[in-house]
Tab-separated table of C-alpha atoms in Angstrom:
chain	number	residue	atom	x	y	z
A	22	UNK	CA	13.115	-24.535	8.785
A	23	UNK	CA	9.824	-26.274	8.085
A	24	UNK	CA	11.304	-29.719	7.552
A	25	UNK	CA	8.670	-32.416	7.888
A	26	UNK	CA	5.769	-30.005	8.285
A	27	UNK	CA	2.654	-30.671	6.239
A	28	UNK	CA	0.837	-27.686	4.745
A	29	UNK	CA	-2.587	-27.916	3.155
A	30	UNK	CA	-2.801	-24.952	0.770
A	31	UNK	CA	-6.195	-23.805	-0.473
A	32	UNK	CA	-5.990	-21.622	-3.582
A	33	UNK	CA	-9.074	-19.563	-4.398
A	34	UNK	CA	-10.122	-17.529	-7.415
A	35	UNK	CA	-8.371	-14.178	-7.338
A	36	UNK	CA	-5.735	-12.503	-9.482
A	37	UNK	CA	-3.221	-13.131	-6.681
A	38	UNK	CA	-3.549	-16.901	-7.253
A	39	UNK	CA	-0.385	-16.746	-9.339
A	40	UNK	CA	1.552	-15.983	-6.133
A	41	UNK	CA	0.577	-19.432	-4.828
A	42	UNK	CA	3.146	-20.902	-7.219
A	43	UNK	CA	5.982	-19.011	-5.544
A	44	UNK	CA	4.565	-19.796	-2.111
A	45	UNK	CA	4.679	-23.519	-2.860
A	46	UNK	CA	8.252	-23.224	-4.116
A	47	UNK	CA	9.385	-21.429	-0.950
A	48	UNK	CA	7.594	-23.887	1.338
A	49	UNK	CA	9.175	-26.895	-0.346
A	50	UNK	CA	12.573	-25.209	-0.306
A	51	UNK	CA	12.120	-24.825	3.462
A	52	UNK	CA	11.428	-28.548	3.778
A	53	UNK	CA	7.646	-28.573	4.034
A	54	UNK	CA	5.312	-30.879	2.183
A	55	UNK	CA	2.447	-29.144	0.395
A	56	UNK	CA	-0.898	-30.558	-0.660
A	57	UNK	CA	-3.041	-28.243	-2.749
A	58	UNK	CA	-6.781	-27.807	-2.985
A	59	UNK	CA	-8.048	-25.322	-5.539
A	60	UNK	CA	-11.522	-23.948	-6.066
A	61	UNK	CA	-13.207	-23.967	-9.437
A	62	UNK	CA	-12.676	-20.194	-9.726
A	63	UNK	CA	-8.951	-20.599	-9.027
A	64	UNK	CA	-8.717	-22.547	-12.272
A	65	UNK	CA	-9.426	-19.316	-14.118
A	66	UNK	CA	-6.068	-17.943	-12.937
A	67	UNK	CA	-3.709	-20.925	-12.485
A	68	UNK	CA	-3.783	-24.493	-13.767
A	69	UNK	CA	-3.891	-27.671	-11.684
A	70	UNK	CA	-0.863	-28.877	-13.655
A	71	UNK	CA	1.257	-25.905	-12.527
A	72	UNK	CA	0.319	-26.434	-8.886
A	73	UNK	CA	0.876	-30.194	-9.133
A	74	UNK	CA	4.312	-29.838	-10.705
A	75	UNK	CA	5.530	-27.419	-8.040
A	76	UNK	CA	3.994	-29.271	-5.093
A	77	UNK	CA	4.883	-32.751	-6.337
A	78	UNK	CA	1.419	-33.855	-5.255
A	79	UNK	CA	-1.961	-34.441	-6.855
A	80	UNK	CA	-4.108	-31.296	-6.806
A	81	UNK	CA	-7.602	-31.774	-5.374
A	82	UNK	CA	-10.553	-29.894	-6.836
A	83	UNK	CA	-13.738	-31.948	-6.520
A	84	UNK	CA	-15.709	-32.725	-3.368
A	85	UNK	CA	-17.431	-35.600	-5.116
A	86	UNK	CA	-14.398	-37.370	-6.530
A	87	UNK	CA	-15.412	-41.046	-6.358
A	88	UNK	CA	-11.884	-42.298	-5.596
A	89	UNK	CA	-11.269	-39.819	-2.808
A	90	UNK	CA	-14.708	-39.836	-1.238
A	91	UNK	CA	-14.898	-43.607	-0.881
A	92	UNK	CA	-12.114	-42.975	1.618
A	93	UNK	CA	-13.805	-39.817	3.013
A	94	UNK	CA	-11.105	-37.777	1.288
A	95	UNK	CA	-12.127	-34.353	2.553
A	96	UNK	CA	-11.839	-35.547	6.166
A	97	UNK	CA	-8.407	-37.032	5.536
A	98	UNK	CA	-7.202	-33.868	3.834
A	99	UNK	CA	-8.470	-31.671	6.657
A	100	UNK	CA	-6.860	-33.745	9.401
A	101	UNK	CA	-3.522	-34.782	7.853
A	102	UNK	CA	-2.020	-31.298	7.689
A	103	UNK	CA	-0.143	-29.441	10.415
A	104	UNK	CA	-1.596	-26.136	9.162
A	105	UNK	CA	-4.267	-25.118	6.662
A	106	UNK	CA	-3.377	-22.033	4.605
A	107	UNK	CA	-5.799	-20.155	2.358
A	108	UNK	CA	-3.879	-18.013	-0.146
A	109	UNK	CA	-5.303	-16.039	-1.744
A	110	UNK	CA	-8.307	-15.756	0.552
A	111	UNK	CA	-10.963	-13.924	-1.430
A	112	UNK	CA	-13.856	-11.994	0.097
A	113	UNK	CA	-16.107	-14.847	-1.005
A	114	UNK	CA	-14.317	-17.623	0.866
A	115	UNK	CA	-13.878	-15.449	3.969
A	116	UNK	CA	-17.634	-14.850	3.984
A	117	UNK	CA	-18.317	-18.580	3.629
A	118	UNK	CA	-15.858	-19.422	6.401
A	119	UNK	CA	-17.465	-16.868	8.738
A	120	UNK	CA	-20.934	-18.258	8.008
A	121	UNK	CA	-19.902	-21.925	8.177
A	122	UNK	CA	-20.934	-22.643	4.578
A	123	UNK	CA	-19.533	-25.810	2.998
A	124	UNK	CA	-20.583	-26.001	-0.638
A	125	UNK	CA	-17.369	-27.258	-2.265
A	126	UNK	CA	-14.238	-29.187	-1.346
A	127	UNK	CA	-12.352	-26.144	-0.004
A	128	UNK	CA	-15.097	-24.890	2.307
A	129	UNK	CA	-16.033	-28.402	3.427
A	130	UNK	CA	-12.534	-29.268	4.582
A	131	UNK	CA	-12.218	-25.854	6.278
A	132	UNK	CA	-15.325	-26.697	8.273
A	133	UNK	CA	-14.099	-30.241	8.954
A	134	UNK	CA	-10.528	-29.434	9.968
A	135	UNK	CA	-9.332	-29.601	13.548
A	136	UNK	CA	-6.098	-27.773	12.677
A	137	UNK	CA	-5.228	-24.117	12.787
A	138	UNK	CA	-6.096	-22.027	9.740
A	139	UNK	CA	-4.086	-19.115	8.338
A	140	UNK	CA	-5.646	-16.863	5.690
A	141	UNK	CA	-3.925	-14.366	3.367
A	142	UNK	CA	-6.697	-11.998	2.226
A	143	UNK	CA	-6.600	-10.599	-1.307
A	144	UNK	CA	-9.334	-8.455	-2.809
A	145	UNK	CA	-10.256	-5.061	-4.191
A	146	UNK	CA	-9.617	-2.294	-1.677
A	147	UNK	CA	-13.302	-1.315	-1.589
A	148	UNK	CA	-14.244	-4.899	-0.807
A	149	UNK	CA	-11.624	-4.953	1.959
A	150	UNK	CA	-13.174	-1.905	3.622
A	151	UNK	CA	-16.784	-3.041	3.137
A	152	UNK	CA	-18.617	-3.510	6.467
A	153	UNK	CA	-19.510	-7.093	5.527
A	154	UNK	CA	-15.841	-8.009	5.086
A	155	UNK	CA	-14.961	-6.280	8.364
A	156	UNK	CA	-17.657	-8.295	10.156
A	157	UNK	CA	-16.526	-11.547	8.553
A	158	UNK	CA	-12.885	-11.010	9.510
A	159	UNK	CA	-13.886	-10.023	13.026
A	160	UNK	CA	-15.855	-13.272	13.336
A	161	UNK	CA	-12.977	-15.338	11.941
A	162	UNK	CA	-10.582	-13.704	14.395
A	163	UNK	CA	-12.881	-14.687	17.270
A	164	UNK	CA	-12.982	-18.213	15.814
A	165	UNK	CA	-9.184	-18.362	16.041
A	166	UNK	CA	-8.389	-18.002	12.354
A	167	UNK	CA	-4.988	-16.402	11.826
A	168	UNK	CA	-4.443	-13.611	9.299
A	169	UNK	CA	-1.418	-12.355	7.403
A	170	UNK	CA	-1.725	-9.165	5.356
A	171	UNK	CA	-3.052	-7.783	3.171
A	172	UNK	CA	-0.462	-5.314	1.936
A	173	UNK	CA	-1.253	-1.808	0.757
A	174	UNK	CA	-0.534	-0.811	-2.807
A	175	UNK	CA	-1.840	-0.335	-6.302
A	176	UNK	CA	-4.503	-2.841	-7.312
A	177	UNK	CA	-4.857	-4.570	-10.660
A	178	UNK	CA	-7.949	-2.356	-11.082
A	179	UNK	CA	-5.853	0.791	-10.560
A	180	UNK	CA	-7.062	1.660	-7.044
A	181	UNK	CA	-4.758	2.208	-4.054
A	182	UNK	CA	-4.980	0.851	-0.535
A	183	UNK	CA	-4.835	-2.383	1.454
A	184	UNK	CA	-6.017	-5.478	-0.353
A	185	UNK	CA	-2.980	-6.959	-2.104
A	186	UNK	CA	-2.112	-10.446	-0.895
A	187	UNK	CA	0.980	-10.534	1.312
A	188	UNK	CA	4.135	-11.556	-0.508
A	189	UNK	CA	4.920	-15.301	-0.452
A	190	UNK	CA	8.016	-14.802	1.727
A	191	UNK	CA	5.894	-12.952	4.283
A	192	UNK	CA	3.340	-15.757	4.279
A	193	UNK	CA	6.092	-18.314	4.858
A	194	UNK	CA	7.224	-16.363	7.935
A	195	UNK	CA	3.626	-16.273	9.177
A	196	UNK	CA	3.431	-20.040	8.683
A	197	UNK	CA	6.613	-20.492	10.733
A	198	UNK	CA	5.151	-18.350	13.505
A	199	UNK	CA	1.827	-20.188	13.436
A	200	UNK	CA	3.511	-23.575	13.721
A	201	UNK	CA	5.881	-22.368	16.432
A	202	UNK	CA	3.161	-20.994	18.714
A	203	UNK	CA	1.026	-23.222	20.905
A	204	UNK	CA	-1.462	-20.431	21.593
A	205	UNK	CA	-3.736	-18.899	18.974
A	206	UNK	CA	-2.805	-15.219	18.617
A	207	UNK	CA	-3.849	-13.293	15.514
A	208	UNK	CA	-1.053	-12.750	13.025
A	209	UNK	CA	-1.780	-9.306	11.688
A	210	UNK	CA	-0.509	-7.347	8.731
A	211	UNK	CA	-1.121	-3.718	7.774
A	212	UNK	CA	-4.742	-4.218	6.765
A	213	UNK	CA	-5.838	-6.409	9.657
A	214	UNK	CA	-4.760	-3.751	12.117
A	215	UNK	CA	-8.086	-2.101	11.321
A	216	UNK	CA	-10.068	-4.854	13.036
A	217	UNK	CA	-7.899	-7.135	15.156
A	218	UNK	CA	-5.436	-4.851	16.906
A	219	UNK	CA	-4.305	-1.243	16.697
A	220	UNK	CA	-1.770	-0.615	13.960
A	221	UNK	CA	1.561	0.972	14.839
A	222	UNK	CA	0.201	4.379	13.802
A	223	UNK	CA	-3.255	3.938	15.312
A	224	UNK	CA	-4.371	7.160	16.963
A	225	UNK	CA	-2.048	9.282	14.809
A	226	UNK	CA	-3.153	11.789	12.173
A	227	UNK	CA	-1.129	12.437	9.023
A	228	UNK	CA	-1.527	15.093	6.360
A	229	UNK	CA	-0.068	14.091	2.988
A	230	UNK	CA	0.210	16.290	-0.096
A	231	UNK	CA	0.371	14.789	-3.567
A	232	UNK	CA	0.380	15.602	-7.258
A	233	UNK	CA	1.110	18.846	-9.075
A	234	UNK	CA	-0.535	22.225	-8.689
A	235	UNK	CA	-2.047	24.175	-11.576
A	236	UNK	CA	-1.421	27.915	-11.560
A	237	UNK	CA	-3.838	29.647	-13.974
A	238	UNK	CA	-2.674	32.026	-16.679
A	239	UNK	CA	-6.170	32.514	-18.048
A	240	UNK	CA	-9.363	30.385	-17.994
A	241	UNK	CA	-7.756	27.954	-20.472
A	242	UNK	CA	-4.016	27.812	-19.729
A	243	UNK	CA	-2.004	27.143	-16.601
A	244	UNK	CA	1.542	26.527	-15.314
A	245	UNK	CA	2.108	22.995	-14.023
A	246	UNK	CA	4.664	20.186	-13.893
A	247	UNK	CA	4.898	16.501	-14.764
A	248	UNK	CA	4.049	15.027	-11.345
A	249	UNK	CA	1.625	12.088	-11.536
A	250	UNK	CA	0.851	11.943	-7.812
A	251	UNK	CA	1.685	8.227	-7.669
A	252	UNK	CA	4.238	8.592	-4.872
A	253	UNK	CA	2.088	10.800	-2.649
A	254	UNK	CA	-1.023	8.653	-3.094
A	255	UNK	CA	1.001	5.526	-2.310
A	256	UNK	CA	2.321	7.137	0.892
A	257	UNK	CA	-1.207	8.059	1.992
A	258	UNK	CA	-2.365	4.467	1.432
A	259	UNK	CA	0.668	2.992	3.231
A	260	UNK	CA	0.138	5.196	6.301
A	261	UNK	CA	-3.562	4.307	6.393
A	262	UNK	CA	-2.654	0.621	6.221
A	263	UNK	CA	-0.665	1.063	9.446
A	264	UNK	CA	-3.742	2.394	11.220
A	265	UNK	CA	-3.109	6.109	10.710
A	266	UNK	CA	-5.898	8.597	10.092
A	267	UNK	CA	-4.839	10.235	6.832
A	268	UNK	CA	-5.886	13.458	5.150
A	269	UNK	CA	-4.643	13.549	1.557
A	270	UNK	CA	-4.522	16.959	-0.124
A	271	UNK	CA	-3.986	16.391	-3.818
A	272	UNK	CA	-3.582	18.477	-6.906
A	273	UNK	CA	-5.047	17.365	-10.252
A	274	UNK	CA	-4.144	13.749	-11.068
A	275	UNK	CA	-5.701	10.831	-12.910
A	276	UNK	CA	-5.492	8.580	-9.864
A	277	UNK	CA	-8.332	7.051	-7.891
A	278	UNK	CA	-8.637	8.343	-4.334
A	279	UNK	CA	-7.030	5.859	-1.888
A	280	UNK	CA	-9.621	3.951	0.112
A	281	UNK	CA	-9.790	4.671	3.818
A	282	UNK	CA	-8.281	8.125	3.318
A	283	UNK	CA	-9.965	11.532	3.562
A	284	UNK	CA	-9.062	13.100	0.208
A	285	UNK	CA	-9.300	16.816	-0.538
A	286	UNK	CA	-8.917	17.963	-4.154
A	287	UNK	CA	-7.358	21.334	-4.932
A	288	UNK	CA	-5.934	23.123	-7.967
A	289	UNK	CA	-3.435	25.793	-6.929
A	290	UNK	CA	-0.647	26.110	-4.375
A	291	UNK	CA	-2.669	28.636	-2.389
A	292	UNK	CA	-5.591	26.223	-2.231
A	293	UNK	CA	-3.246	23.419	-1.133
A	294	UNK	CA	-1.806	25.495	1.707
A	295	UNK	CA	-5.284	26.467	2.897
A	296	UNK	CA	-6.400	22.820	2.852
A	297	UNK	CA	-3.304	21.659	4.730
A	298	UNK	CA	-3.689	24.329	7.404
A	299	UNK	CA	-7.375	23.449	7.787
A	300	UNK	CA	-6.441	19.775	8.282
A	301	UNK	CA	-4.081	20.548	11.164
A	302	UNK	CA	-3.373	19.623	13.901
A	303	UNK	CA	-1.588	16.480	12.831
A	304	UNK	CA	1.181	14.276	14.160
A	305	UNK	CA	2.747	13.765	10.737
A	306	UNK	CA	3.028	15.834	7.585
A	307	UNK	CA	4.444	14.366	4.381
A	308	UNK	CA	4.797	16.985	1.653
A	309	UNK	CA	5.171	14.853	-1.460
A	310	UNK	CA	3.370	17.244	-3.834
A	311	UNK	CA	5.318	18.971	-6.586
A	312	UNK	CA	4.065	22.468	-5.841
A	313	UNK	CA	4.666	25.146	-8.486
A	314	UNK	CA	7.176	27.656	-7.137
A	315	UNK	CA	5.666	30.565	-9.065
A	316	UNK	CA	2.310	31.679	-10.396
A	317	UNK	CA	1.233	34.451	-12.764
A	318	UNK	CA	0.828	37.725	-10.914
A	319	UNK	CA	-2.376	38.400	-12.829
A	320	UNK	CA	-4.852	35.768	-14.017
A	321	UNK	CA	-6.498	36.988	-17.200
A	322	UNK	CA	-10.269	36.922	-17.067
A	323	UNK	CA	-10.545	35.903	-20.703
A	324	UNK	CA	-8.499	33.625	-22.934
A	325	UNK	CA	-5.395	35.433	-24.161
A	326	UNK	CA	-5.497	35.726	-27.952
A	327	UNK	CA	-2.811	35.949	-30.569
A	328	UNK	CA	-2.626	39.433	-31.984
A	329	UNK	CA	-2.698	39.968	-35.766
A	330	UNK	CA	0.387	41.115	-37.593
A	331	UNK	CA	2.871	38.972	-35.655
A	332	UNK	CA	2.656	41.011	-32.453
A	333	UNK	CA	4.742	39.791	-29.549
A	334	UNK	CA	3.009	37.525	-26.987
A	335	UNK	CA	1.876	39.177	-23.757
A	336	UNK	CA	4.330	39.371	-20.878
A	337	UNK	CA	3.463	37.045	-17.983
A	338	UNK	CA	4.954	38.335	-14.761
A	339	UNK	CA	5.516	35.600	-12.175
A	340	UNK	CA	5.344	35.917	-8.402
A	341	UNK	CA	6.368	33.410	-5.760
A	342	UNK	CA	3.835	30.935	-4.400
A	343	UNK	CA	3.479	30.324	-0.668
A	344	UNK	CA	6.029	27.833	0.672
A	345	UNK	CA	3.881	25.053	2.122
A	346	UNK	CA	6.727	22.955	3.540
A	347	UNK	CA	8.404	25.906	5.257
A	348	UNK	CA	5.077	27.194	6.585
A	349	UNK	CA	4.075	23.990	8.346
A	350	UNK	CA	7.672	23.332	9.507
A	351	UNK	CA	7.794	26.636	11.356
A	352	UNK	CA	7.817	26.314	15.173
A	353	UNK	CA	4.426	26.728	16.765
A	354	UNK	CA	1.568	24.875	18.460
A	355	UNK	CA	0.200	23.509	15.188
A	356	UNK	CA	3.529	22.146	13.873
A	357	UNK	CA	3.343	18.377	13.334
A	358	UNK	CA	5.748	16.312	15.424
A	359	UNK	CA	7.312	14.957	12.238
A	360	UNK	CA	7.485	16.899	8.985
A	361	UNK	CA	8.791	15.105	5.899
A	362	UNK	CA	9.558	17.016	2.724
A	363	UNK	CA	10.461	15.879	-0.778
A	364	UNK	CA	13.234	17.242	-2.972
A	365	UNK	CA	12.863	16.503	-6.680
A	366	UNK	CA	16.236	17.449	-8.166
A	367	UNK	CA	17.892	17.215	-11.568
A	368	UNK	CA	21.525	17.661	-10.462
A	369	UNK	CA	23.597	17.678	-7.253
A	370	UNK	CA	20.701	15.802	-5.683
A	371	UNK	CA	22.115	15.276	-2.189
A	372	UNK	CA	23.683	18.727	-1.832
A	373	UNK	CA	20.511	20.491	-2.900
A	374	UNK	CA	18.345	18.249	-0.711
A	375	UNK	CA	20.446	18.833	2.410
A	376	UNK	CA	20.329	22.572	1.799
A	377	UNK	CA	16.557	22.397	1.324
A	378	UNK	CA	16.078	20.540	4.602
A	379	UNK	CA	18.010	23.219	6.485
A	380	UNK	CA	16.256	26.061	4.670
A	381	UNK	CA	12.737	24.716	5.138
A	382	UNK	CA	13.135	23.556	8.731
A	383	UNK	CA	11.599	20.106	8.183
A	384	UNK	CA	12.751	16.970	9.983
A	385	UNK	CA	13.344	14.633	7.045
A	386	UNK	CA	13.828	15.151	3.323
A	387	UNK	CA	13.221	12.422	0.746
A	388	UNK	CA	15.376	13.277	-2.252
A	389	UNK	CA	15.179	11.829	-5.737
A	390	UNK	CA	16.569	12.453	-9.198
A	391	UNK	CA	13.874	13.505	-11.665
A	392	UNK	CA	16.161	14.464	-14.527
A	393	UNK	CA	15.344	13.452	-18.088
A	394	UNK	CA	15.834	9.732	-18.587
A	395	UNK	CA	15.145	8.620	-15.010
A	396	UNK	CA	11.442	8.057	-15.683
A	397	UNK	CA	10.600	9.160	-12.140
A	398	UNK	CA	7.920	11.675	-13.106
A	399	UNK	CA	4.917	9.640	-14.201
A	400	UNK	CA	6.711	6.295	-13.796
A	401	UNK	CA	6.145	3.476	-11.324
A	402	UNK	CA	9.668	3.268	-9.861
A	403	UNK	CA	11.750	5.549	-7.687
A	404	UNK	CA	15.212	5.661	-6.138
A	405	UNK	CA	15.365	7.919	-3.097
A	406	UNK	CA	17.654	9.135	-0.327
A	407	UNK	CA	16.203	9.749	3.137
A	408	UNK	CA	18.054	12.626	4.813
A	409	UNK	CA	17.647	13.468	8.491
A	410	UNK	CA	19.675	15.216	11.186
A	411	UNK	CA	22.125	12.334	11.402
A	412	UNK	CA	22.894	11.614	7.785
A	413	UNK	CA	21.678	10.025	4.589
A	414	UNK	CA	20.081	6.636	4.019
A	415	UNK	CA	20.167	5.762	0.312
A	416	UNK	CA	17.568	3.224	-0.767
A	417	UNK	CA	17.887	1.053	-3.880
A	418	UNK	CA	15.560	1.568	-6.822
A	419	UNK	CA	12.129	0.088	-6.094
A	420	UNK	CA	8.503	0.653	-6.944
A	421	UNK	CA	6.883	3.800	-5.624
A	422	UNK	CA	4.595	1.639	-3.506
A	423	UNK	CA	7.618	-0.081	-1.975
A	424	UNK	CA	9.123	3.346	-1.234
A	425	UNK	CA	5.838	4.332	0.401
A	426	UNK	CA	5.669	1.155	2.486
A	427	UNK	CA	9.268	1.590	3.656
A	428	UNK	CA	8.750	5.257	4.500
A	429	UNK	CA	5.553	4.489	6.415
A	430	UNK	CA	7.357	1.821	8.436
A	431	UNK	CA	10.192	4.261	9.124
A	432	UNK	CA	7.651	6.800	10.381
A	433	UNK	CA	6.016	4.152	12.576
A	434	UNK	CA	9.420	3.223	14.021
A	435	UNK	CA	10.088	6.902	14.720
A	436	UNK	CA	6.958	7.207	16.831
A	437	UNK	CA	7.525	3.842	18.511
A	438	UNK	CA	10.851	5.180	19.801
A	439	UNK	CA	10.437	8.961	20.163
A	440	UNK	CA	13.964	9.370	21.501
A	441	UNK	CA	15.470	7.785	18.390
A	442	UNK	CA	18.241	9.656	16.654
A	443	UNK	CA	15.871	10.318	13.764
A	444	UNK	CA	14.391	13.163	15.774
A	445	UNK	CA	15.515	16.522	14.512
């Protein structure tokens, strides 16, 4: 519990500012008192009234408030708390903190405080990876500032990767840890592993496949499927957030390449196999792409035309595509230590997935139901079953990013304990 603890919460101007409302609610439920300072930009996303109602305290916004400053209010605010928390912590305020700039109430009290400071970064993924942000966070870490998050996932702008503010419940746990420790260790999340400490998959290389493949009939038409690539791209981002070097081989999608990931774009199954084999060796392979099983035996050099007089359409003879999952699962010096396949099924999901795992020779299979009405293909949610040598772990329906985060953590746990029963 946090009974009797005093938290000074600084809310800055990012889309994640709305999460500060839930953070306040959880802190008060745990027994903490919360005073809130918000920047002018934060007012574009949440209102002082909302923050005041939830905190039960006046919200402070102005460095030059006559009432407060006659009593040196910014000094009192900075010293009265047990912990100062900045959530969300935008790239702007992190830069100001690293440089020691104090040009408003929030930055002034951060410079004046003698208490520990915990930041929850939240920004666009490209900003998170920018060298200036890396330098600023490195400096703040040396200054003793604690960090929680950010999480990896889909951004409001549509990009993938680390940059989403940690969930309020996670921040509360980081606050508990910060108040419980007398020393000043860095509290790191997936993103901060890139600068403060190795992530759990640091030093590992993963190859991830994503999206559909397009198998050409002629220069205009092709055989494909409904895969959006959302699950595979999310997995690549989640692995990268845990410190893994990731090569993403993707078929045609409308998605932005995940930041911090080496992305290779292909069209056909044969191109995907060649790209995967070129990316080896790897410790991990996650085959999340929906690869076309067949392709036309002959690709017409010109667009096939309708024939006059109601003639029958041309016959298109199909031949089998290379089996990427079975190829890289085969024993040999280049086989990844862990190979994870996907089974998109429309009926008898578990039976077909177990049979596929045995037939392909992979270590794990992630099975899901993609039948009409599930909304899995192209949607944002997924319900999967993770099948390994010891059985089946059925996960509840969740977002595809949550599936990716959970799978990445499961992979990290596998390598942290190589003798675990997950080994095939």
